[in-house]
Amino acid sequence: LLAGSWEDRSDTIDVRDPYDNSIIDTVPSATVDDVEIALSAAAAAADTARKLTTYERAQILFRTAAIVDANLEGFARTIAREGSKTIREARKEASRCVNTLTVSGEEAKRLTGETIAVDSFPGGEQRRGHYDRVPIGVVLAITPFNDPLNVVAHKLGPAIAGGNAVILKPATVTPLSALKLTEALLEAGLPGDVLQTVTGHGSVLGDVLVADPRVRMVSFTGGVEAGERIMGKVGLKKVGMELGSNSPVIVWHDADLDWAVETCVSGAFWAAGQNCIGVQRIYIHRDVFEVFRDRFVKHTTAYRIGDKLDETTDMGPMITQSEAERVERWIQDARAKGATVLSGGGRDGALVQPTVLENVPADATLHSEEVFGPTVNLYPVDDLDEALEKANSINFGLHAAGFSRDLETAYRMAEGLDAGGVMINDSTDYRLDSMPFGGIKNSGLGREGIRFSLQEMTEPKVVCWYLPGV
Ligand code: NAP
């Protein structure tokens, strides 16, 4: 969608279902010339976006939410077909998208400034002051493959609520959900030139998009490598970086073990482990290590993997066969360094079995890097200081989690785990879309979560009045 019209290009990109590699659709492969059209159109439309009243912005977002809600199954099938999620996982993402858009509309109405006590310092006599929050202008949204609808909504919702024009560049492997959401926004009344949706390769379009001074904020969700490259190119503009992680969980001897197992299995294998807050390392008190491990393995081996559209499937394939081969190599590397595979470990095409390991050494990639695949490491620990130190030893910090029935132990976990969010008695995979969301260390910069994105995507504008007659 460029300058308000749907464009085709002779150069196209095949969108494939990773389960059977079949082609679902094709999308235009945008060029650097298309990027220039998008940038000029967005810059020109910033005024249109700014002039939409708060009521109009909110109504557009509420109507878009209603359109997604009315077509929930269609959105879910698109997510499930182009990506890795099972149909049940995809339905959850689609319904979260409805919430993200609805809350964006609500937050549009709560975007206010404050009065300023300009008379609080000598020289402020006969002066008054206040500030409003004004749109930043053009927001560039770059999104990953693993939540192809809701992460897009997390950027478009607040950007529109804040009165901005937006350029969206979705992941090349999963552009269809983003295009469907673009259609819904237009149907809901968003002026066509306020949003440009550009499908094409980040490696070709990325530098030109992020470096352009007409873009006032880059809101990026993706991996550390692309994030660092963008930081090096972006110049003088705002940046939001939602990057990866390697999430730790601590399970104490007094925890509800059945619940901890159930929720951590789901947290480890949701979306075939391609989840920025997926469980990757679990530190378990030695007194309950064997009980926890055996129940965890039993639960994991019961997982059904396969066809994503089958209602009974628990876990689908990874996004591509080459990503599955990478995870297989990392499992082999851990094994060669002394790890034991307790369950899974195999691969068939893009399908990697849900894999549980123990004795994974610190120099194994599976321990120290973000796996972004369906593997989880179990480690016994003897005391809480040791557990916290080991949990915090990796250079990521998006979500962390701790399980204990003892208030003081749980409190020490909440305080001692270094992360943007700590979940107590839940896996790291718990997220409410309206809570502040983002990471420390290599997990990113800034926070999303609608209200928080809206602050990032707007700027305070101060107005001071000197009124000698007042
Ligand atoms: P990715 O390879 O970093 O790609 C993310 C997006 O960046 C894609 O649209 C990609 O385009 C684009 N891109 C690639 N190189 C670029 C460049 N030089 N300039 C501008 N854009 C560029 O990540 P992914 O594999 O899609 O997603 C997985 C990662 O996202 C994981 O690390 C995961 O943890 C992270 N993630 C984080 C969150 C969060 O909220 N913190 C949420 C979800 C995922 P192409 O598709 O064309 O390459």
Short mmCIF file of C-alpha atoms and ligand atoms in Angstrom, two decimals:
data_model
loop_
_atom_site.label_atom_id
_atom_site.label_comp_id
_atom_site.label_asym_id
_atom_site.label_seq_id
_atom_site.Cartn_x
_atom_site.Cartn_y
_atom_site.Cartn_z
CA LEU A 1 0.00 0.00 0.00
CA LEU A 2 1.79 3.08 -1.26
CA ALA A 3 0.44 6.63 -1.24
CA GLY A 4 -3.09 5.35 -0.75
CA SER A 5 -3.15 2.77 -3.53
CA TRP A 6 -2.51 -0.96 -3.70
CA GLU A 7 0.48 -1.58 -5.95
CA ASP A 8 1.67 -4.71 -7.69
CA ARG A 9 5.23 -5.39 -8.82
CA SER A 10 6.56 -7.91 -11.33
CA ASP A 11 9.20 -8.98 -8.84
CA THR A 12 7.38 -10.98 -6.17
CA ILE A 13 8.09 -12.94 -3.01
CA ASP A 14 6.51 -16.37 -2.44
CA VAL A 15 4.87 -16.76 0.94
CA ARG A 16 5.10 -20.40 1.98
CA ASP A 17 3.50 -22.58 4.62
CA PRO A 18 6.51 -23.88 6.59
CA TYR A 19 4.68 -27.15 7.36
CA ASP A 20 4.66 -28.43 3.75
CA ASN A 21 6.53 -25.64 1.94
CA SER A 22 3.49 -25.01 -0.28
CA ILE A 23 3.04 -21.50 -1.72
CA ILE A 24 0.09 -19.75 -0.07
CA ASP A 25 0.38 -16.44 -1.87
CA THR A 26 2.83 -13.99 -3.39
CA VAL A 27 3.48 -10.38 -2.43
CA PRO A 28 5.31 -7.60 -4.28
CA SER A 29 9.02 -7.32 -3.58
CA ALA A 30 9.40 -3.59 -3.02
CA THR A 31 12.42 -1.72 -4.33
CA VAL A 32 14.38 1.23 -3.03
CA ASP A 33 12.31 3.39 -5.41
CA ASP A 34 9.16 2.16 -3.69
CA VAL A 35 10.70 3.13 -0.37
CA GLU A 36 11.11 6.67 -1.67
CA ILE A 37 7.40 6.74 -2.63
CA ALA A 38 6.52 5.48 0.85
CA LEU A 39 8.72 8.05 2.57
CA SER A 40 7.39 11.01 0.57
CA ALA A 41 3.78 9.88 0.96
CA ALA A 42 4.21 9.34 4.70
CA ALA A 43 5.86 12.73 5.17
CA ALA A 44 3.02 14.38 3.24
CA ALA A 45 0.37 12.45 5.21
CA ALA A 46 1.79 13.36 8.64
CA ASP A 47 -0.39 16.47 8.55
CA THR A 48 -3.52 14.46 7.72
CA ALA A 49 -2.76 12.08 10.59
CA ARG A 50 -2.12 14.91 13.03
CA LYS A 51 -5.42 16.57 12.13
CA LEU A 52 -7.52 13.49 12.84
CA THR A 53 -9.39 14.30 16.03
CA THR A 54 -8.96 12.10 19.06
CA TYR A 55 -12.50 10.86 18.48
CA GLU A 56 -11.74 9.95 14.86
CA ARG A 57 -8.50 8.13 15.78
CA ALA A 58 -10.27 6.16 18.50
CA GLN A 59 -13.23 5.30 16.26
CA ILE A 60 -10.92 4.05 13.49
CA LEU A 61 -9.14 1.79 15.99
CA PHE A 62 -12.39 0.52 17.55
CA ARG A 63 -13.85 -0.22 14.09
CA THR A 64 -10.64 -2.02 13.07
CA ALA A 65 -10.84 -4.11 16.24
CA ALA A 66 -14.45 -4.97 15.38
CA ILE A 67 -13.46 -6.01 11.83
CA VAL A 68 -10.68 -8.28 13.14
CA ASP A 69 -13.07 -9.70 15.73
CA ALA A 70 -15.74 -10.41 13.11
CA ASN A 71 -13.13 -12.23 10.97
CA LEU A 72 -11.21 -13.83 13.79
CA GLU A 73 -11.08 -17.25 12.17
CA GLY A 74 -9.81 -15.79 8.87
CA PHE A 75 -7.07 -13.87 10.66
CA ALA A 76 -6.19 -16.95 12.72
CA ARG A 77 -5.93 -19.16 9.62
CA THR A 78 -3.66 -16.60 7.93
CA ILE A 79 -1.37 -16.50 10.99
CA ALA A 80 -1.36 -20.30 11.20
CA ARG A 81 -0.67 -20.79 7.51
CA GLU A 82 2.10 -18.28 6.92
CA GLY A 83 3.81 -18.75 10.28
CA SER A 84 4.63 -21.42 12.83
CA LYS A 85 1.62 -21.21 15.11
CA THR A 86 -1.01 -23.89 15.44
CA ILE A 87 -4.58 -22.81 14.78
CA ARG A 88 -5.26 -22.72 18.53
CA GLU A 89 -2.21 -20.52 19.15
CA ALA A 90 -3.16 -18.33 16.17
CA ARG A 91 -6.70 -17.76 17.51
CA LYS A 92 -5.17 -16.50 20.74
CA GLU A 93 -2.96 -14.07 18.83
CA ALA A 94 -5.91 -12.80 16.77
CA SER A 95 -8.01 -12.18 19.88
CA ARG A 96 -5.08 -10.41 21.54
CA CYS A 97 -4.87 -8.18 18.46
CA VAL A 98 -8.52 -7.16 19.00
CA ASN A 99 -7.58 -6.18 22.55
CA THR A 100 -4.44 -4.31 21.44
CA LEU A 101 -6.44 -2.23 18.95
CA THR A 102 -9.26 -1.61 21.43
CA VAL A 103 -6.88 -0.45 24.14
CA SER A 104 -5.10 1.74 21.57
CA GLY A 105 -8.42 3.48 20.88
CA GLU A 106 -9.03 3.89 24.61
CA GLU A 107 -5.52 5.24 25.23
CA ALA A 108 -5.94 7.76 22.40
CA LYS A 109 -8.52 9.42 24.66
CA ARG A 110 -6.23 9.38 27.68
CA LEU A 111 -3.34 11.12 25.95
CA THR A 112 -3.14 14.38 27.83
CA GLY A 113 -0.61 16.92 29.03
CA GLU A 114 -0.34 18.89 32.25
CA THR A 115 -0.22 22.42 33.49
CA ILE A 116 3.21 23.68 34.51
CA ALA A 117 3.77 25.70 37.67
CA VAL A 118 5.82 28.35 35.89
CA ASP A 119 5.45 30.64 38.90
CA SER A 120 7.44 28.18 41.03
CA PHE A 121 10.67 30.12 40.40
CA PRO A 122 11.28 33.86 40.51
CA GLY A 123 10.66 35.32 37.09
CA GLY A 124 7.52 33.29 36.58
CA GLU A 125 5.18 36.06 37.69
CA GLN A 126 2.33 36.75 35.27
CA ARG A 127 3.21 33.65 33.33
CA ARG A 128 1.21 30.49 32.76
CA GLY A 129 2.31 27.26 31.16
CA HIS A 130 1.12 23.86 30.06
CA TYR A 131 2.17 21.05 27.76
CA ASP A 132 0.30 18.82 25.32
CA ARG A 133 1.50 15.60 23.76
CA VAL A 134 1.85 16.01 20.00
CA PRO A 135 2.52 13.44 17.25
CA ILE A 136 6.14 12.70 16.45
CA GLY A 137 5.41 12.67 12.69
CA VAL A 138 6.37 9.57 10.73
CA VAL A 139 6.86 6.27 12.59
CA LEU A 140 8.66 3.42 10.84
CA ALA A 141 7.44 0.03 12.15
CA ILE A 142 9.58 -3.03 11.41
CA THR A 143 8.14 -6.32 12.61
CA PRO A 144 9.25 -9.98 13.01
CA PHE A 145 7.70 -13.22 11.84
CA ASN A 146 6.73 -14.85 15.10
CA ASP A 147 3.67 -12.71 16.02
CA PRO A 148 2.80 -11.54 12.51
CA LEU A 149 -0.45 -9.82 13.54
CA ASN A 150 -0.29 -8.69 17.15
CA VAL A 151 3.22 -7.19 17.05
CA VAL A 152 2.07 -5.19 14.01
CA ALA A 153 -0.99 -4.02 15.99
CA HIS A 154 1.31 -3.04 18.88
CA LYS A 155 2.98 -0.54 16.55
CA LEU A 156 0.13 0.65 14.31
CA GLY A 157 -2.38 1.00 17.17
CA PRO A 158 -0.37 3.46 19.31
CA ALA A 159 1.12 5.23 16.25
CA ILE A 160 -2.38 6.00 14.92
CA ALA A 161 -3.70 6.80 18.41
CA GLY A 162 -0.92 9.37 18.70
CA GLY A 163 -1.77 11.00 15.35
CA ASN A 164 1.21 9.78 13.33
CA ALA A 165 1.72 8.60 9.77
CA VAL A 166 3.23 5.11 9.63
CA ILE A 167 5.38 3.07 7.30
CA LEU A 168 5.09 -0.65 8.06
CA LYS A 169 7.68 -3.19 6.90
CA PRO A 170 6.56 -6.65 8.01
CA ALA A 171 8.78 -9.74 8.06
CA THR A 172 9.32 -11.11 4.55
CA VAL A 173 8.25 -14.63 5.49
CA THR A 174 4.96 -13.52 7.11
CA PRO A 175 3.56 -10.43 5.34
CA LEU A 176 -0.04 -11.64 4.89
CA SER A 177 -1.39 -10.98 8.39
CA ALA A 178 0.05 -7.45 8.21
CA LEU A 179 -1.62 -6.88 4.82
CA LYS A 180 -4.94 -8.14 6.19
CA LEU A 181 -4.65 -5.72 9.10
CA THR A 182 -3.80 -2.91 6.66
CA GLU A 183 -7.01 -3.72 4.73
CA ALA A 184 -9.01 -3.69 7.96
CA LEU A 185 -7.64 -0.27 8.92
CA LEU A 186 -8.60 1.17 5.53
CA GLU A 187 -12.05 -0.38 5.76
CA ALA A 188 -12.38 1.20 9.20
CA GLY A 189 -11.79 4.63 7.70
CA LEU A 190 -8.07 5.29 8.11
CA PRO A 191 -7.15 7.78 5.37
CA GLY A 192 -5.26 5.66 2.83
CA ASP A 193 -2.10 7.75 2.74
CA VAL A 194 -1.59 7.69 6.54
CA LEU A 195 -0.30 4.11 6.36
CA GLN A 196 2.23 2.75 3.87
CA THR A 197 2.74 -1.01 3.99
CA VAL A 198 5.85 -2.11 2.16
CA THR A 199 6.61 -5.80 1.60
CA GLY A 200 10.22 -6.63 0.79
CA HIS A 201 13.56 -7.67 2.16
CA GLY A 202 14.95 -5.86 5.16
CA SER A 203 18.46 -6.40 3.83
CA VAL A 204 17.54 -4.38 0.71
CA LEU A 205 15.12 -1.77 2.07
CA GLY A 206 16.22 -1.47 5.69
CA ASP A 207 19.14 0.97 5.50
CA VAL A 208 17.28 3.41 3.22
CA LEU A 209 14.21 3.34 5.45
CA VAL A 210 15.86 3.68 8.83
CA ALA A 211 18.39 6.33 7.81
CA ASP A 212 15.90 8.70 6.20
CA PRO A 213 15.44 11.91 8.21
CA ARG A 214 11.73 12.10 7.34
CA VAL A 215 11.26 9.14 9.70
CA ARG A 216 11.14 10.49 13.26
CA MET A 217 10.96 7.18 15.11
CA VAL A 218 12.00 3.64 14.27
CA SER A 219 9.98 1.12 16.21
CA PHE A 220 11.76 -2.20 15.68
CA THR A 221 10.96 -5.69 16.90
CA GLY A 222 13.35 -8.43 15.88
CA GLY A 223 16.73 -9.97 16.56
CA VAL A 224 19.82 -8.37 18.11
CA GLU A 225 21.81 -8.53 14.88
CA ALA A 226 19.34 -6.48 12.82
CA GLY A 227 18.74 -4.23 15.85
CA GLU A 228 22.43 -3.38 16.13
CA ARG A 229 22.68 -2.70 12.42
CA ILE A 230 19.71 -0.33 12.61
CA MET A 231 21.28 1.49 15.59
CA GLY A 232 24.36 2.10 13.47
CA LYS A 233 22.36 3.60 10.59
CA VAL A 234 19.52 5.42 12.23
CA GLY A 235 21.04 8.87 12.84
CA LEU A 236 19.26 11.44 14.96
CA LYS A 237 15.82 9.99 15.66
CA LYS A 238 13.93 8.11 18.33
CA VAL A 239 14.33 4.35 18.47
CA GLY A 240 12.34 1.59 20.15
CA MET A 241 14.13 -1.77 20.23
CA GLU A 242 12.18 -4.89 21.19
CA LEU A 243 14.76 -7.64 20.85
CA GLY A 244 15.23 -11.24 21.89
CA SER A 245 15.95 -13.05 25.13
CA ASN A 246 16.98 -16.29 26.80
CA SER A 247 14.44 -16.38 29.58
CA PRO A 248 15.20 -17.96 32.96
CA VAL A 249 12.78 -19.53 35.43
CA ILE A 250 13.50 -20.52 39.06
CA VAL A 251 11.39 -23.30 40.60
CA TRP A 252 11.67 -23.57 44.38
CA HIS A 253 11.11 -26.70 46.52
CA ASP A 254 7.86 -25.30 47.94
CA ALA A 255 6.33 -24.48 44.51
CA ASP A 256 3.16 -26.00 43.07
CA LEU A 257 5.14 -28.35 40.84
CA ASP A 258 2.23 -29.57 38.71
CA TRP A 259 1.34 -26.00 37.76
CA ALA A 260 4.99 -25.05 37.25
CA VAL A 261 5.48 -28.01 34.90
CA GLU A 262 2.30 -27.36 32.95
CA THR A 263 2.89 -23.66 32.41
CA CYS A 264 6.64 -23.98 31.75
CA VAL A 265 6.10 -26.71 29.13
CA SER A 266 3.65 -24.40 27.36
CA GLY A 267 6.04 -21.46 27.80
CA ALA A 268 8.95 -23.40 26.32
CA PHE A 269 7.16 -24.77 23.27
CA TRP A 270 4.62 -22.04 22.40
CA ALA A 271 4.99 -21.18 18.69
CA ALA A 272 7.65 -23.92 18.48
CA GLY A 273 9.75 -21.90 20.93
CA GLN A 274 9.88 -18.92 18.56
CA ASN A 275 8.76 -16.55 21.24
CA CYS A 276 10.76 -13.64 22.65
CA ILE A 277 9.56 -14.51 26.18
CA GLY A 278 9.76 -18.30 25.73
CA VAL A 279 11.19 -20.35 28.62
CA GLN A 280 14.78 -21.39 27.82
CA ARG A 281 16.53 -22.11 31.15
CA ILE A 282 14.89 -23.57 34.29
CA TYR A 283 16.79 -23.59 37.61
CA ILE A 284 15.17 -26.11 39.98
CA HIS A 285 15.83 -26.61 43.69
CA ARG A 286 17.82 -29.83 44.03
CA ASP A 287 15.29 -31.35 46.49
CA VAL A 288 12.62 -31.42 43.78
CA PHE A 289 14.82 -31.58 40.68
CA GLU A 290 14.15 -35.22 39.80
CA VAL A 291 10.40 -35.01 40.44
CA PHE A 292 10.14 -31.84 38.36
CA ARG A 293 12.35 -33.23 35.57
CA ASP A 294 10.40 -36.48 35.27
CA ARG A 295 7.02 -34.73 35.18
CA PHE A 296 8.35 -32.18 32.70
CA VAL A 297 9.60 -34.89 30.36
CA LYS A 298 6.32 -36.83 30.67
CA HIS A 299 4.33 -33.71 29.80
CA THR A 300 6.62 -32.90 26.88
CA THR A 301 6.50 -36.37 25.34
CA ALA A 302 2.70 -36.13 25.30
CA TYR A 303 2.93 -33.08 23.03
CA ARG A 304 1.48 -33.61 19.56
CA ILE A 305 3.50 -32.01 16.79
CA GLY A 306 2.51 -31.68 13.14
CA ASP A 307 -0.16 -30.06 10.99
CA LYS A 308 -0.86 -26.58 12.34
CA LEU A 309 -4.46 -26.54 11.15
CA ASP A 310 -5.32 -29.75 13.00
CA GLU A 311 -7.22 -28.78 16.18
CA THR A 312 -5.36 -31.40 18.20
CA THR A 313 -1.83 -30.28 17.29
CA ASP A 314 0.10 -28.73 20.18
CA MET A 315 3.16 -27.53 18.27
CA GLY A 316 3.90 -26.77 14.64
CA PRO A 317 7.09 -26.47 12.60
CA MET A 318 9.77 -23.81 12.86
CA ILE A 319 9.51 -20.95 10.40
CA THR A 320 11.94 -22.49 7.88
CA GLN A 321 13.88 -25.71 7.48
CA SER A 322 17.15 -23.79 7.77
CA GLU A 323 16.09 -22.40 11.16
CA ALA A 324 15.23 -25.97 12.22
CA GLU A 325 18.66 -27.13 11.05
CA ARG A 326 20.28 -24.38 13.13
CA VAL A 327 18.48 -25.56 16.27
CA GLU A 328 19.46 -29.15 15.48
CA ARG A 329 23.12 -28.03 15.24
CA TRP A 330 22.85 -26.23 18.60
CA ILE A 331 21.43 -29.41 20.20
CA GLN A 332 24.33 -31.41 18.71
CA ASP A 333 26.82 -28.83 19.99
CA ALA A 334 25.36 -29.09 23.53
CA ARG A 335 25.47 -32.89 23.34
CA ALA A 336 29.08 -32.89 22.19
CA LYS A 337 29.93 -30.69 25.19
CA GLY A 338 28.30 -33.09 27.66
CA ALA A 339 24.56 -32.30 27.72
CA THR A 340 21.98 -35.07 28.02
CA VAL A 341 18.88 -34.99 25.83
CA LEU A 342 16.00 -36.16 28.04
CA SER A 343 13.31 -35.93 25.40
CA GLY A 344 13.11 -35.05 21.70
CA GLY A 345 16.24 -33.87 19.91
CA GLY A 346 15.13 -34.98 16.44
CA ARG A 347 14.15 -33.03 13.33
CA ASP A 348 12.03 -33.74 10.27
CA GLY A 349 12.14 -30.92 7.72
CA ALA A 350 11.11 -27.76 9.59
CA LEU A 351 9.67 -29.78 12.51
CA VAL A 352 11.94 -29.96 15.56
CA GLN A 353 10.76 -32.21 18.36
CA PRO A 354 10.13 -30.44 21.67
CA THR A 355 13.47 -31.02 23.33
CA VAL A 356 14.40 -31.14 27.03
CA LEU A 357 18.05 -31.20 28.11
CA GLU A 358 20.06 -31.39 31.32
CA ASN A 359 23.77 -30.94 32.08
CA VAL A 360 23.99 -28.22 29.43
CA PRO A 361 27.39 -26.57 30.01
CA ALA A 362 27.85 -22.81 30.12
CA ASP A 363 29.90 -22.83 26.91
CA ALA A 364 27.10 -24.45 24.88
CA THR A 365 25.34 -22.02 22.52
CA LEU A 366 22.04 -23.48 23.74
CA HIS A 367 22.87 -22.05 27.17
CA SER A 368 24.27 -18.65 26.33
CA GLU A 369 22.38 -17.45 23.23
CA GLU A 370 18.71 -17.01 22.36
CA VAL A 371 17.67 -20.38 20.89
CA PHE A 372 14.34 -19.18 19.44
CA GLY A 373 13.35 -22.81 18.98
CA PRO A 374 11.64 -25.62 20.94
CA THR A 375 14.35 -26.53 23.44
CA VAL A 376 14.60 -26.05 27.19
CA ASN A 377 17.47 -26.66 29.64
CA LEU A 378 16.98 -27.93 33.23
CA TYR A 379 19.58 -27.22 35.94
CA PRO A 380 19.61 -28.21 39.66
CA VAL A 381 20.50 -25.46 42.16
CA ASP A 382 21.09 -25.49 45.92
CA ASP A 383 20.32 -21.99 47.13
CA LEU A 384 18.52 -18.91 45.97
CA ASP A 385 21.56 -16.68 45.60
CA GLU A 386 23.09 -19.26 43.29
CA ALA A 387 19.83 -19.52 41.31
CA LEU A 388 19.56 -15.75 40.93
CA GLU A 389 23.20 -15.38 39.91
CA LYS A 390 22.88 -18.11 37.28
CA ALA A 391 19.54 -16.80 36.03
CA ASN A 392 21.04 -13.31 35.63
CA SER A 393 24.31 -14.49 34.07
CA ILE A 394 23.17 -14.09 30.43
CA ASN A 395 23.26 -10.80 28.54
CA PHE A 396 19.49 -10.67 27.96
CA GLY A 397 16.65 -9.58 30.23
CA LEU A 398 13.13 -9.43 28.81
CA HIS A 399 11.08 -11.65 31.14
CA ALA A 400 12.12 -13.89 34.03
CA ALA A 401 9.99 -16.03 36.34
CA GLY A 402 9.99 -17.65 39.77
CA PHE A 403 7.79 -20.26 41.44
CA SER A 404 7.41 -20.44 45.23
CA ARG A 405 4.59 -20.56 47.77
CA ASP A 406 6.70 -18.68 50.30
CA LEU A 407 6.14 -14.95 50.20
CA GLU A 408 9.67 -13.97 51.15
CA THR A 409 11.29 -16.36 48.67
CA ALA A 410 8.97 -15.12 45.92
CA TYR A 411 9.74 -11.52 46.86
CA ARG A 412 13.48 -12.17 46.68
CA MET A 413 12.92 -13.64 43.21
CA ALA A 414 10.90 -10.60 42.10
CA GLU A 415 13.59 -8.22 43.35
CA GLY A 416 16.61 -10.29 42.37
CA LEU A 417 15.79 -11.30 38.80
CA ASP A 418 17.16 -8.77 36.32
CA ALA A 419 14.55 -8.33 33.59
CA GLY A 420 11.97 -5.94 32.19
CA GLY A 421 9.28 -8.13 33.80
CA VAL A 422 9.24 -10.84 36.48
CA MET A 423 6.37 -13.32 36.60
CA ILE A 424 5.73 -14.96 39.96
CA ASN A 425 4.04 -18.37 39.82
CA ASP A 426 3.71 -18.11 36.04
CA SER A 427 6.10 -18.88 33.23
CA THR A 428 8.03 -16.11 31.46
CA ASP A 429 5.47 -16.44 28.68
CA TYR A 430 2.80 -14.48 30.58
CA ARG A 431 2.03 -11.10 29.01
CA LEU A 432 -0.90 -8.72 29.11
CA ASP A 433 -0.79 -6.44 26.08
CA SER A 434 -1.41 -3.28 28.08
CA MET A 435 1.42 -3.75 30.58
CA PRO A 436 4.82 -2.10 30.03
CA PHE A 437 6.80 -4.53 27.93
CA GLY A 438 10.45 -4.42 27.01
CA GLY A 439 13.86 -5.54 28.06
CA ILE A 440 17.14 -4.61 29.66
CA LYS A 441 20.65 -5.56 28.48
CA ASN A 442 20.58 -6.97 24.92
CA SER A 443 16.79 -7.40 25.07
CA GLY A 444 16.20 -3.84 24.00
CA LEU A 445 15.55 -0.19 24.60
CA GLY A 446 12.29 1.48 25.57
CA ARG A 447 8.93 -0.06 26.39
CA GLU A 448 5.87 -1.09 24.40
CA GLY A 449 2.44 -1.90 25.84
CA ILE A 450 0.16 0.68 24.15
CA ARG A 451 0.20 3.47 26.77
CA PHE A 452 3.97 3.22 26.94
CA SER A 453 4.41 3.11 23.15
CA LEU A 454 2.09 6.07 22.89
CA GLN A 455 4.43 8.08 25.11
CA GLU A 456 7.37 7.09 22.89
CA MET A 457 5.45 7.95 19.71
CA THR A 458 4.45 11.43 20.86
CA GLU A 459 6.38 14.38 22.21
CA PRO A 460 5.58 16.93 24.89
CA LYS A 461 5.01 20.40 23.48
CA VAL A 462 5.27 23.19 26.00
CA VAL A 463 3.31 26.42 25.68
CA CYS A 464 4.29 29.29 28.02
CA TRP A 465 2.20 32.42 28.28
CA TYR A 466 3.43 35.82 29.44
CA LEU A 467 0.31 37.77 30.21
CA PRO A 468 1.26 40.96 32.02
CA GLY A 469 -2.36 42.01 32.36
CA VAL A 470 -3.38 38.85 34.23
P1 NAP B 1 14.88 -10.33 12.32
O1 NAP B 1 15.55 -11.25 11.39
O2 NAP B 1 15.71 -9.40 13.14
O3 NAP B 1 13.82 -9.50 11.44
C1 NAP B 1 12.92 -8.61 12.02
C2 NAP B 1 12.50 -7.58 10.98
O4 NAP B 1 13.64 -6.77 10.68
C3 NAP B 1 12.04 -8.19 9.66
O5 NAP B 1 11.00 -7.41 9.13
C4 NAP B 1 13.29 -8.06 8.81
O6 NAP B 1 13.03 -8.06 7.43
C5 NAP B 1 13.81 -6.73 9.26
N1 NAP B 1 15.21 -6.48 8.98
C6 NAP B 1 16.19 -7.38 8.78
N2 NAP B 1 17.37 -6.74 8.53
C7 NAP B 1 17.10 -5.41 8.58
C8 NAP B 1 17.88 -4.24 8.39
N3 NAP B 1 19.18 -4.29 8.13
N4 NAP B 1 17.26 -3.03 8.49
C9 NAP B 1 15.95 -2.96 8.76
N5 NAP B 1 15.17 -4.04 8.92
C10 NAP B 1 15.72 -5.25 8.85
O7 NAP B 1 13.97 -11.13 13.37
P2 NAP B 1 12.95 -12.33 13.10
O8 NAP B 1 13.74 -13.56 12.82
O9 NAP B 1 11.87 -11.94 12.15
O10 NAP B 1 12.28 -12.42 14.54
C11 NAP B 1 12.86 -13.08 15.60
C12 NAP B 1 13.48 -12.15 16.61
O11 NAP B 1 12.54 -11.17 17.04
C13 NAP B 1 13.89 -12.89 17.86
O12 NAP B 1 15.16 -12.46 18.29
C14 NAP B 1 12.82 -12.50 18.87
O13 NAP B 1 13.20 -12.62 20.21
C15 NAP B 1 12.55 -11.10 18.47
N6 NAP B 1 11.23 -10.67 18.97
C16 NAP B 1 11.19 -9.76 19.99
C17 NAP B 1 9.96 -9.37 20.51
C18 NAP B 1 9.87 -8.35 21.60
O14 NAP B 1 8.81 -7.77 21.76
N7 NAP B 1 10.92 -8.10 22.35
C19 NAP B 1 8.77 -9.89 19.98
C20 NAP B 1 8.86 -10.82 18.95
C21 NAP B 1 10.10 -11.20 18.44
P3 NAP B 1 13.14 -9.44 6.59
O15 NAP B 1 12.06 -10.31 7.11
O16 NAP B 1 12.95 -9.00 5.21
O17 NAP B 1 14.51 -9.99 6.87
#
